[in-house]
PDB file of C-alpha atoms and ligand atoms in Angstrom:
ATOM      1  CA  MET E 296      90.601 104.852 105.274  1.00  0.00           C
ATOM      2  CA  GLU E 297      88.566 103.909 108.320  1.00  0.00           C
ATOM      3  CA  LEU E 298      87.813 100.301 109.311  1.00  0.00           C
ATOM      4  CA  PRO E 299      85.173  98.935 106.929  1.00  0.00           C
ATOM      5  CA  ILE E 300      83.870  96.457 109.519  1.00  0.00           C
ATOM      6  CA  PRO E 301      84.188  96.237 113.332  1.00  0.00           C
ATOM      7  CA  ALA E 302      87.673  95.181 114.464  1.00  0.00           C
ATOM      8  CA  ALA E 303      86.289  92.135 116.213  1.00  0.00           C
ATOM      9  CA  LEU E 304      84.939  90.828 112.864  1.00  0.00           C
ATOM     10  CA  MET E 305      88.138  91.372 110.891  1.00  0.00           C
ATOM     11  CA  PRO E 306      89.509  88.178 109.392  1.00  0.00           C
ATOM     12  CA  ARG E 307      92.895  87.160 110.841  1.00  0.00           C
ATOM     13  CA  HIS E 308      94.071  85.682 107.553  1.00  0.00           C
ATOM     14  CA  VAL E 309      93.098  86.956 104.100  1.00  0.00           C
ATOM     15  CA  ALA E 310      94.232  85.110 100.971  1.00  0.00           C
ATOM     16  CA  ILE E 311      93.880  86.615  97.491  1.00  0.00           C
ATOM     17  CA  ILE E 312      93.940  85.010  94.049  1.00  0.00           C
ATOM     18  CA  MET E 313      94.937  88.039  92.021  1.00  0.00           C
ATOM     19  CA  ASP E 314      93.359  87.059  88.736  1.00  0.00           C
ATOM     20  CA  GLY E 315      92.394  88.835  85.490  1.00  0.00           C
ATOM     21  CA  ASN E 316      95.503  90.897  84.665  1.00  0.00           C
ATOM     22  CA  GLY E 317      95.568  89.553  81.126  1.00  0.00           C
ATOM     23  CA  ARG E 318      91.860  90.267  80.481  1.00  0.00           C
ATOM     24  CA  TRP E 319      92.231  93.723  81.989  1.00  0.00           C
ATOM     25  CA  ALA E 320      95.088  94.530  79.623  1.00  0.00           C
ATOM     26  CA  LYS E 321      93.168  93.109  76.647  1.00  0.00           C
ATOM     27  CA  ALA E 322      90.156  95.274  77.495  1.00  0.00           C
ATOM     28  CA  HIS E 323      92.463  98.311  77.431  1.00  0.00           C
ATOM     29  CA  GLY E 324      94.058  97.237  74.114  1.00  0.00           C
ATOM     30  CA  MET E 325      97.394  96.652  75.814  1.00  0.00           C
ATOM     31  CA  PRO E 326      99.723  93.616  76.047  1.00  0.00           C
ATOM     32  CA  ARG E 327      99.234  91.188  78.948  1.00  0.00           C
ATOM     33  CA  ALA E 328     102.530  92.333  80.509  1.00  0.00           C
ATOM     34  CA  TRP E 329     100.971  95.734  81.103  1.00  0.00           C
ATOM     35  CA  GLY E 330      98.140  94.148  83.035  1.00  0.00           C
ATOM     36  CA  HIS E 331     100.704  92.385  85.312  1.00  0.00           C
ATOM     37  CA  ARG E 332     102.454  95.682  85.859  1.00  0.00           C
ATOM     38  CA  GLN E 333      99.217  97.471  86.749  1.00  0.00           C
ATOM     39  CA  GLY E 334      98.501  94.511  89.022  1.00  0.00           C
ATOM     40  CA  VAL E 335     101.510  95.366  91.128  1.00  0.00           C
ATOM     41  CA  VAL E 336     100.350  98.954  91.352  1.00  0.00           C
ATOM     42  CA  ALA E 337      96.949  97.752  92.605  1.00  0.00           C
ATOM     43  CA  LEU E 338      98.596  95.608  95.280  1.00  0.00           C
ATOM     44  CA  GLU E 339     100.460  98.332  97.111  1.00  0.00           C
ATOM     45  CA  PRO E 340      97.484 100.049  98.813  1.00  0.00           C
ATOM     46  CA  ILE E 341      95.982  96.645  99.708  1.00  0.00           C
ATOM     47  CA  ILE E 342      99.084  95.631 101.588  1.00  0.00           C
ATOM     48  CA  SER E 343      99.063  98.955 103.486  1.00  0.00           C
ATOM     49  CA  LEU E 344      95.381  98.610 104.391  1.00  0.00           C
ATOM     50  CA  CYS E 345      95.858  95.110 105.720  1.00  0.00           C
ATOM     51  CA  GLY E 346      98.436  96.497 108.137  1.00  0.00           C
ATOM     52  CA  ALA E 347      96.309  99.501 109.052  1.00  0.00           C
ATOM     53  CA  TRP E 348      93.190  97.440 109.595  1.00  0.00           C
ATOM     54  CA  GLY E 349      94.840  94.958 111.887  1.00  0.00           C
ATOM     55  CA  ILE E 350      94.663  91.925 109.605  1.00  0.00           C
ATOM     56  CA  GLU E 351      97.314  89.507 110.853  1.00  0.00           C
ATOM     57  CA  ALA E 352      98.199  87.729 107.618  1.00  0.00           C
ATOM     58  CA  LEU E 353      97.816  88.406 103.909  1.00  0.00           C
ATOM     59  CA  THR E 354      98.668  85.644 101.460  1.00  0.00           C
ATOM     60  CA  LEU E 355      98.948  86.456  97.760  1.00  0.00           C
ATOM     61  CA  PHE E 356      99.009  84.068  94.863  1.00  0.00           C
ATOM     62  CA  ALA E 357     101.735  85.471  92.625  1.00  0.00           C
ATOM     63  CA  PHE E 358     102.745  82.465  90.495  1.00  0.00           C
ATOM     64  CA  SER E 359     101.439  78.919  90.480  1.00  0.00           C
ATOM     65  CA  THR E 360     103.245  75.676  89.672  1.00  0.00           C
ATOM     66  CA  GLU E 361     101.000  75.557  86.599  1.00  0.00           C
ATOM     67  CA  ASN E 362     101.915  79.071  85.404  1.00  0.00           C
ATOM     68  CA  TRP E 363     105.196  77.762  83.949  1.00  0.00           C
ATOM     69  CA  ALA E 364     103.061  76.505  81.066  1.00  0.00           C
ATOM     70  CA  ARG E 365     102.488  80.113  79.879  1.00  0.00           C
ATOM     71  CA  PRO E 366     104.482  81.517  77.001  1.00  0.00           C
ATOM     72  CA  LYS E 367     108.172  82.019  77.900  1.00  0.00           C
ATOM     73  CA  ASP E 368     108.138  85.802  77.593  1.00  0.00           C
ATOM     74  CA  GLU E 369     105.110  86.146  79.908  1.00  0.00           C
ATOM     75  CA  VAL E 370     106.839  83.919  82.525  1.00  0.00           C
ATOM     76  CA  ALA E 371     109.925  86.134  82.234  1.00  0.00           C
ATOM     77  CA  GLN E 372     107.857  89.278  82.649  1.00  0.00           C
ATOM     78  CA  LEU E 373     106.135  87.912  85.793  1.00  0.00           C
ATOM     79  CA  MET E 374     109.503  86.827  87.248  1.00  0.00           C
ATOM     80  CA  GLY E 375     110.908  90.248  86.460  1.00  0.00           C
ATOM     81  CA  LEU E 376     108.092  91.961  88.286  1.00  0.00           C
ATOM     82  CA  ILE E 377     108.741  89.920  91.414  1.00  0.00           C
ATOM     83  CA  VAL E 378     112.277  91.195  91.652  1.00  0.00           C
ATOM     84  CA  GLU E 379     111.235  94.728  90.789  1.00  0.00           C
ATOM     85  CA  PHE E 380     108.559  94.641  93.501  1.00  0.00           C
ATOM     86  CA  PHE E 381     111.027  93.640  96.191  1.00  0.00           C
ATOM     87  CA  ASN E 382     113.709  96.053  95.045  1.00  0.00           C
ATOM     88  CA  LYS E 383     111.283  98.955  95.014  1.00  0.00           C
ATOM     89  CA  LYS E 384     109.219  98.127  98.130  1.00  0.00           C
ATOM     90  CA  ILE E 385     111.441  96.308 100.579  1.00  0.00           C
ATOM     91  CA  ASP E 386     112.590  99.431 102.471  1.00  0.00           C
ATOM     92  CA  GLU E 387     109.021 100.636 102.982  1.00  0.00           C
ATOM     93  CA  LEU E 388     107.695  97.206 103.861  1.00  0.00           C
ATOM     94  CA  ASP E 389     110.488  96.714 106.384  1.00  0.00           C
ATOM     95  CA  GLN E 390     109.824 100.145 107.926  1.00  0.00           C
ATOM     96  CA  LYS E 391     106.165  99.278 108.297  1.00  0.00           C
ATOM     97  CA  GLY E 392     107.114  96.132 110.213  1.00  0.00           C
ATOM     98  CA  VAL E 393     105.896  93.731 107.508  1.00  0.00           C
ATOM     99  CA  CYS E 394     107.242  90.183 107.872  1.00  0.00           C
ATOM    100  CA  ILE E 395     107.685  88.491 104.478  1.00  0.00           C
ATOM    101  CA  ARG E 396     107.478  84.754 103.887  1.00  0.00           C
ATOM    102  CA  MET E 397     107.561  82.992 100.507  1.00  0.00           C
ATOM    103  CA  LEU E 398     105.278  79.997 100.028  1.00  0.00           C
ATOM    104  CA  GLY E 399     106.233  77.516  97.365  1.00  0.00           C
ATOM    105  CA  ASP E 400     109.215  75.716  95.874  1.00  0.00           C
ATOM    106  CA  LEU E 401     111.857  78.430  95.755  1.00  0.00           C
ATOM    107  CA  ALA E 402     114.438  75.925  94.556  1.00  0.00           C
ATOM    108  CA  GLY E 403     112.500  75.814  91.294  1.00  0.00           C
ATOM    109  CA  VAL E 404     112.630  79.550  90.498  1.00  0.00           C
ATOM    110  CA  PRO E 405     115.565  81.335  88.752  1.00  0.00           C
ATOM    111  CA  GLN E 406     118.433  82.336  91.027  1.00  0.00           C
ATOM    112  CA  VAL E 407     117.853  86.063  91.017  1.00  0.00           C
ATOM    113  CA  GLN E 408     114.226  85.641  92.153  1.00  0.00           C
ATOM    114  CA  ARG E 409     115.296  83.091  94.749  1.00  0.00           C
ATOM    115  CA  GLU E 410     117.999  85.301  96.160  1.00  0.00           C
ATOM    116  CA  THR E 411     115.841  88.432  96.202  1.00  0.00           C
ATOM    117  CA  ALA E 412     113.114  86.545  97.981  1.00  0.00           C
ATOM    118  CA  ARG E 413     115.505  84.985 100.474  1.00  0.00           C
ATOM    119  CA  GLN E 414     116.985  88.408 101.307  1.00  0.00           C
ATOM    120  CA  ALA E 415     113.517  89.905 101.825  1.00  0.00           C
ATOM    121  CA  MET E 416     112.597  87.080 104.194  1.00  0.00           C
ATOM    122  CA  GLU E 417     115.886  87.330 106.090  1.00  0.00           C
ATOM    123  CA  ARG E 418     115.654  91.086 106.437  1.00  0.00           C
ATOM    124  CA  THR E 419     112.087  91.093 107.709  1.00  0.00           C
ATOM    125  CA  LYS E 420     111.965  87.856 109.672  1.00  0.00           C
ATOM    126  CA  ASN E 421     111.809  89.508 113.092  1.00  0.00           C
ATOM    127  CA  ASN E 422     109.213  92.143 112.139  1.00  0.00           C
ATOM    128  CA  ALA E 423     106.058  92.025 114.259  1.00  0.00           C
ATOM    129  CA  GLY E 424     103.596  93.675 111.826  1.00  0.00           C
ATOM    130  CA  LEU E 425     101.592  92.242 108.946  1.00  0.00           C
ATOM    131  CA  LYS E 426     102.607  88.759 107.909  1.00  0.00           C
ATOM    132  CA  LEU E 427     102.847  89.016 104.123  1.00  0.00           C
ATOM    133  CA  ASN E 428     103.057  85.671 102.414  1.00  0.00           C
ATOM    134  CA  ILE E 429     103.807  85.507  98.707  1.00  0.00           C
ATOM    135  CA  ALA E 430     103.000  82.236  96.939  1.00  0.00           C
ATOM    136  CA  LEU E 431     105.623  81.845  94.195  1.00  0.00           C
ATOM    137  CA  ASN E 432     105.962  78.562  92.294  1.00  0.00           C
ATOM    138  CA  TYR E 433     103.268  77.420  94.695  1.00  0.00           C
ATOM    139  CA  GLY E 434     100.830  74.528  94.234  1.00  0.00           C
ATOM    140  CA  GLY E 435      98.526  73.243  96.916  1.00  0.00           C
ATOM    141  CA  ARG E 436      98.859  69.633  95.936  1.00  0.00           C
ATOM    142  CA  GLN E 437     102.600  69.942  95.844  1.00  0.00           C
ATOM    143  CA  GLU E 438     102.593  71.476  99.314  1.00  0.00           C
ATOM    144  CA  ILE E 439     100.539  68.604 100.730  1.00  0.00           C
ATOM    145  CA  VAL E 440     102.682  65.952  99.045  1.00  0.00           C
ATOM    146  CA  ARG E 441     105.794  67.679 100.322  1.00  0.00           C
ATOM    147  CA  ALA E 442     104.425  67.680 103.895  1.00  0.00           C
ATOM    148  CA  ALA E 443     103.694  63.959 103.605  1.00  0.00           C
ATOM    149  CA  GLN E 444     107.241  63.321 102.358  1.00  0.00           C
ATOM    150  CA  ARG E 445     108.778  65.352 105.180  1.00  0.00           C
ATOM    151  CA  LEU E 446     106.757  63.446 107.759  1.00  0.00           C
ATOM    152  CA  ALA E 447     107.627  60.114 106.172  1.00  0.00           C
ATOM    153  CA  ALA E 448     111.319  61.035 106.290  1.00  0.00           C
ATOM    154  CA  LYS E 449     110.997  61.842 109.999  1.00  0.00           C
ATOM    155  CA  CYS E 450     109.351  58.512 110.603  1.00  0.00           C
ATOM    156  CA  ALA E 451     112.031  56.684 108.606  1.00  0.00           C
ATOM    157  CA  SER E 452     114.763  58.345 110.634  1.00  0.00           C
ATOM    158  CA  GLY E 453     113.072  57.443 113.896  1.00  0.00           C
ATOM    159  CA  GLU E 454     112.475  61.082 114.821  1.00  0.00           C
ATOM    160  CA  MET E 455     108.739  60.349 115.067  1.00  0.00           C
ATOM    161  CA  THR E 456     106.288  57.463 114.606  1.00  0.00           C
ATOM    162  CA  PRO E 457     103.201  57.337 112.345  1.00  0.00           C
ATOM    163  CA  GLU E 458     101.017  57.653 115.514  1.00  0.00           C
ATOM    164  CA  ASP E 459     102.552  61.086 116.101  1.00  0.00           C
ATOM    165  CA  ILE E 460     101.096  62.401 112.843  1.00  0.00           C
ATOM    166  CA  GLY E 461      98.075  64.475 113.571  1.00  0.00           C
ATOM    167  CA  GLU E 462      96.734  67.737 112.213  1.00  0.00           C
ATOM    168  CA  THR E 463      99.212  69.746 114.256  1.00  0.00           C
ATOM    169  CA  ALA E 464     102.230  67.791 113.003  1.00  0.00           C
ATOM    170  CA  PHE E 465     100.925  67.940 109.444  1.00  0.00           C
ATOM    171  CA  GLU E 466     100.292  71.655 109.557  1.00  0.00           C
ATOM    172  CA  GLY E 467     103.819  72.164 110.858  1.00  0.00           C
ATOM    173  CA  GLU E 468     105.170  70.865 107.566  1.00  0.00           C
ATOM    174  CA  LEU E 469     103.124  73.141 105.357  1.00  0.00           C
ATOM    175  CA  TYR E 470     104.593  76.392 104.010  1.00  0.00           C
ATOM    176  CA  THR E 471     102.086  78.182 106.195  1.00  0.00           C
ATOM    177  CA  SER E 472     103.344  76.604 109.438  1.00  0.00           C
ATOM    178  CA  GLY E 473     102.474  78.812 112.387  1.00  0.00           C
ATOM    179  CA  LEU E 474      99.972  80.942 110.495  1.00  0.00           C
ATOM    180  CA  PRO E 475      96.252  80.900 111.262  1.00  0.00           C
ATOM    181  CA  MET E 476      93.997  79.065 108.771  1.00  0.00           C
ATOM    182  CA  VAL E 477      92.540  81.211 105.987  1.00  0.00           C
ATOM    183  CA  ASP E 478      89.403  83.083 107.081  1.00  0.00           C
ATOM    184  CA  LEU E 479      88.661  84.897 103.849  1.00  0.00           C
ATOM    185  CA  LEU E 480      89.628  83.899 100.312  1.00  0.00           C
ATOM    186  CA  ILE E 481      89.110  86.537  97.676  1.00  0.00           C
ATOM    187  CA  ARG E 482      89.357  85.827  93.925  1.00  0.00           C
ATOM    188  CA  THR E 483      89.036  88.632  91.370  1.00  0.00           C
ATOM    189  CA  SER E 484      87.938  88.554  87.714  1.00  0.00           C
ATOM    190  CA  GLY E 485      84.756  86.551  88.226  1.00  0.00           C
ATOM    191  CA  GLU E 486      86.391  83.115  88.169  1.00  0.00           C
ATOM    192  CA  GLU E 487      85.033  80.898  90.929  1.00  0.00           C
ATOM    193  CA  ARG E 488      87.639  78.277  91.533  1.00  0.00           C
ATOM    194  CA  LEU E 489      90.634  77.609  93.796  1.00  0.00           C
ATOM    195  CA  SER E 490      93.206  76.779  91.058  1.00  0.00           C
ATOM    196  CA  ASN E 491      95.317  74.743  93.468  1.00  0.00           C
ATOM    197  CA  PHE E 492      95.733  77.529  96.076  1.00  0.00           C
ATOM    198  CA  LEU E 493      95.924  76.738  99.795  1.00  0.00           C
ATOM    199  CA  LEU E 494      93.856  73.520  99.506  1.00  0.00           C
ATOM    200  CA  TYR E 495      94.409  72.522 103.119  1.00  0.00           C
ATOM    201  CA  GLN E 496      94.263  75.963 104.673  1.00  0.00           C
ATOM    202  CA  CYS E 497      90.905  76.914 103.066  1.00  0.00           C
ATOM    203  CA  ALA E 498      88.972  74.104 104.728  1.00  0.00           C
ATOM    204  CA  TYR E 499      86.656  76.575 106.488  1.00  0.00           C
ATOM    205  CA  ALA E 500      87.473  79.735 104.609  1.00  0.00           C
ATOM    206  CA  GLU E 501      84.735  82.055 103.424  1.00  0.00           C
ATOM    207  CA  PHE E 502      84.978  82.647  99.684  1.00  0.00           C
ATOM    208  CA  VAL E 503      84.293  86.039  98.133  1.00  0.00           C
ATOM    209  CA  PHE E 504      84.424  86.290  94.334  1.00  0.00           C
ATOM    210  CA  VAL E 505      84.505  89.755  92.863  1.00  0.00           C
ATOM    211  CA  LYS E 506      83.906  90.663  89.233  1.00  0.00           C
ATOM    212  CA  GLU E 507      86.700  93.257  89.006  1.00  0.00           C
ATOM    213  CA  ASN E 508      89.913  92.183  87.337  1.00  0.00           C
ATOM    214  CA  TRP E 509      92.893  92.436  89.699  1.00  0.00           C
ATOM    215  CA  PRO E 510      94.241  95.824  88.419  1.00  0.00           C
ATOM    216  CA  ASP E 511      90.801  97.303  89.301  1.00  0.00           C
ATOM    217  CA  PHE E 512      90.815  95.840  92.845  1.00  0.00           C
ATOM    218  CA  SER E 513      90.608  99.172  94.728  1.00  0.00           C
ATOM    219  CA  PRO E 514      90.449  99.790  98.483  1.00  0.00           C
ATOM    220  CA  ALA E 515      86.654 100.247  98.025  1.00  0.00           C
ATOM    221  CA  VAL E 516      86.367  96.805  96.440  1.00  0.00           C
ATOM    222  CA  PHE E 517      88.468  95.334  99.261  1.00  0.00           C
ATOM    223  CA  ALA E 518      86.210  97.034 101.841  1.00  0.00           C
ATOM    224  CA  ALA E 519      83.163  95.551 100.138  1.00  0.00           C
ATOM    225  CA  ALA E 520      84.669  92.088 100.221  1.00  0.00           C
ATOM    226  CA  LEU E 521      85.370  92.451 103.933  1.00  0.00           C
ATOM    227  CA  ASP E 522      81.800  93.645 104.496  1.00  0.00           C
ATOM    228  CA  ALA E 523      80.479  90.533 102.664  1.00  0.00           C
ATOM    229  CA  TYR E 524      82.755  88.390 104.830  1.00  0.00           C
ATOM    230  CA  ALA E 525      81.541  89.998 108.042  1.00  0.00           C
ATOM    231  CA  ARG E 526      77.942  89.181 107.122  1.00  0.00           C
ATOM    232  CA  ARG E 527      78.619  85.442 106.736  1.00  0.00           C
ATOM    233  CA  ASP E 528      77.521  83.025 109.404  1.00  0.00           C
ATOM    234  CA  ARG E 529      80.554  80.863 110.063  1.00  0.00           C
ATOM    235  CA  ARG E 530      79.371  77.678 111.705  1.00  0.00           C
ATOM    236  CA  PHE E 531      82.399  75.344 111.465  1.00  0.00           C
ATOM    237  CA  GLY E 532      80.030  72.359 111.381  1.00  0.00           C
ATOM    238  CA  LYS E 533      78.124  73.348 114.497  1.00  0.00           C
ATOM    239  CA  VAL E 534      74.471  74.473 114.689  1.00  0.00           C
TER     240      VAL E 534
HETATM  241  C1  LIG I 684      96.671  86.782  87.166  1.00  0.00           C
HETATM  242  O1  LIG I 684      96.211  87.266  85.968  1.00  0.00           O
HETATM  243  C2  LIG I 684      98.197  86.867  87.274  1.00  0.00           C
HETATM  244  C3  LIG I 684      98.840  85.551  87.306  1.00  0.00           C
HETATM  245  C4  LIG I 684      98.314  84.392  87.048  1.00  0.00           C
HETATM  246  C5  LIG I 684     100.254  85.591  87.616  1.00  0.00           C
HETATM  247  P1  LIG I 684      96.164  86.371  84.640  1.00  0.00           P
HETATM  248  O2  LIG I 684      97.482  86.485  83.929  1.00  0.00           O
HETATM  249  O3  LIG I 684      95.791  85.006  84.968  1.00  0.00           O
HETATM  250  O4  LIG I 684      95.026  87.080  83.844  1.00  0.00           O
HETATM  251  P2  LIG I 684      93.897  86.378  82.984  1.00  0.00           P
HETATM  252  O5  LIG I 684      93.216  85.427  83.937  1.00  0.00           O
HETATM  253  O6  LIG I 684      94.523  85.677  81.816  1.00  0.00           O
HETATM  254  O7  LIG I 684      92.997  87.491  82.551  1.00  0.00           O
HETATM  255  C1  LIG I 685      95.726  81.482  89.518  1.00  0.00           C
HETATM  256  O1  LIG I 685      95.303  82.101  88.340  1.00  0.00           O
HETATM  257  C2  LIG I 685      97.198  81.751  89.747  1.00  0.00           C
HETATM  258  C3  LIG I 685      97.536  83.110  90.122  1.00  0.00           C
HETATM  259  C4  LIG I 685      96.719  84.072  90.283  1.00  0.00           C
HETATM  260  C5  LIG I 685      98.940  83.275  90.393  1.00  0.00           C
HETATM  261  P1  LIG I 685      95.324  81.360  86.919  1.00  0.00           P
HETATM  262  O2  LIG I 685      94.857  82.382  85.960  1.00  0.00           O
HETATM  263  O3  LIG I 685      96.673  80.773  86.699  1.00  0.00           O
HETATM  264  O4  LIG I 685      94.279  80.199  87.152  1.00  0.00           O
HETATM  265  P2  LIG I 685      93.321  79.467  86.102  1.00  0.00           P
HETATM  266  O5  LIG I 685      94.169  78.965  84.966  1.00  0.00           O
HETATM  267  O6  LIG I 685      92.316  80.473  85.572  1.00  0.00           O
HETATM  268  O7  LIG I 685      92.624  78.395  86.879  1.00  0.00           O
HETATM  269 MG1  LIG I 686      94.054  83.989  85.155  1.00  0.00          MG
END
């Protein structure tokens, strides 16, 4: 698929809240788990296109710190899909030069998910292609509190002083350390909220909300979202 917008207008960092799997399944008379499974199918071409279109970083919301409150079997299905995704796709992603990073509290996920994710990160850490960030057991408030704690610990140990804490130091303690700020945030399924995703990193992001549920998020819908982004006038507080 050709570039939907001029390369110079491409966002460097796209973040996606993949929402609406459950409603998609319900609309098809299927269990929610089937919606999640079709959601993984929808994801694959989007990852490839990000690489092909020269987008530097793609960050996906896979599981929030609040999603533990879902029924136990749904949580288990989502966790199962994470491992299945890596097992099936890691060779191809590695070959394409994708560099995988997990965002979130990996210590809080079951061991098999943690190990699979750690192996994927380790295997792809030197790859120079698309930076694929997967938010798993991720919460934006938790991330900010964690950064504050880490800085406080460094101050307490004498490694730094409170005066050393500026935006650069703070950003260095976020899960997204070293990545550009989010340029484009896409949320599917018609919901128009952030749901605790990348609170700090979205300060000047452009938001594009699409009505399609995530399993219906096709390359054409992605291209349309990029086109909407390219038409925005990003002022960053200036005139
Ligand atoms: C998004 O779809 C997937 C995750 C939250 C992991 P949902 O499961 O939230 O689907 P809806 O919003 O209930 O339709
Ligand atoms: C956000 O979707 C989390 C993920 C997509 C992983 P939710 O479906 O959990 O968010 P709310 O409950 O509608 O805000
Ligand atoms: Mg939802």
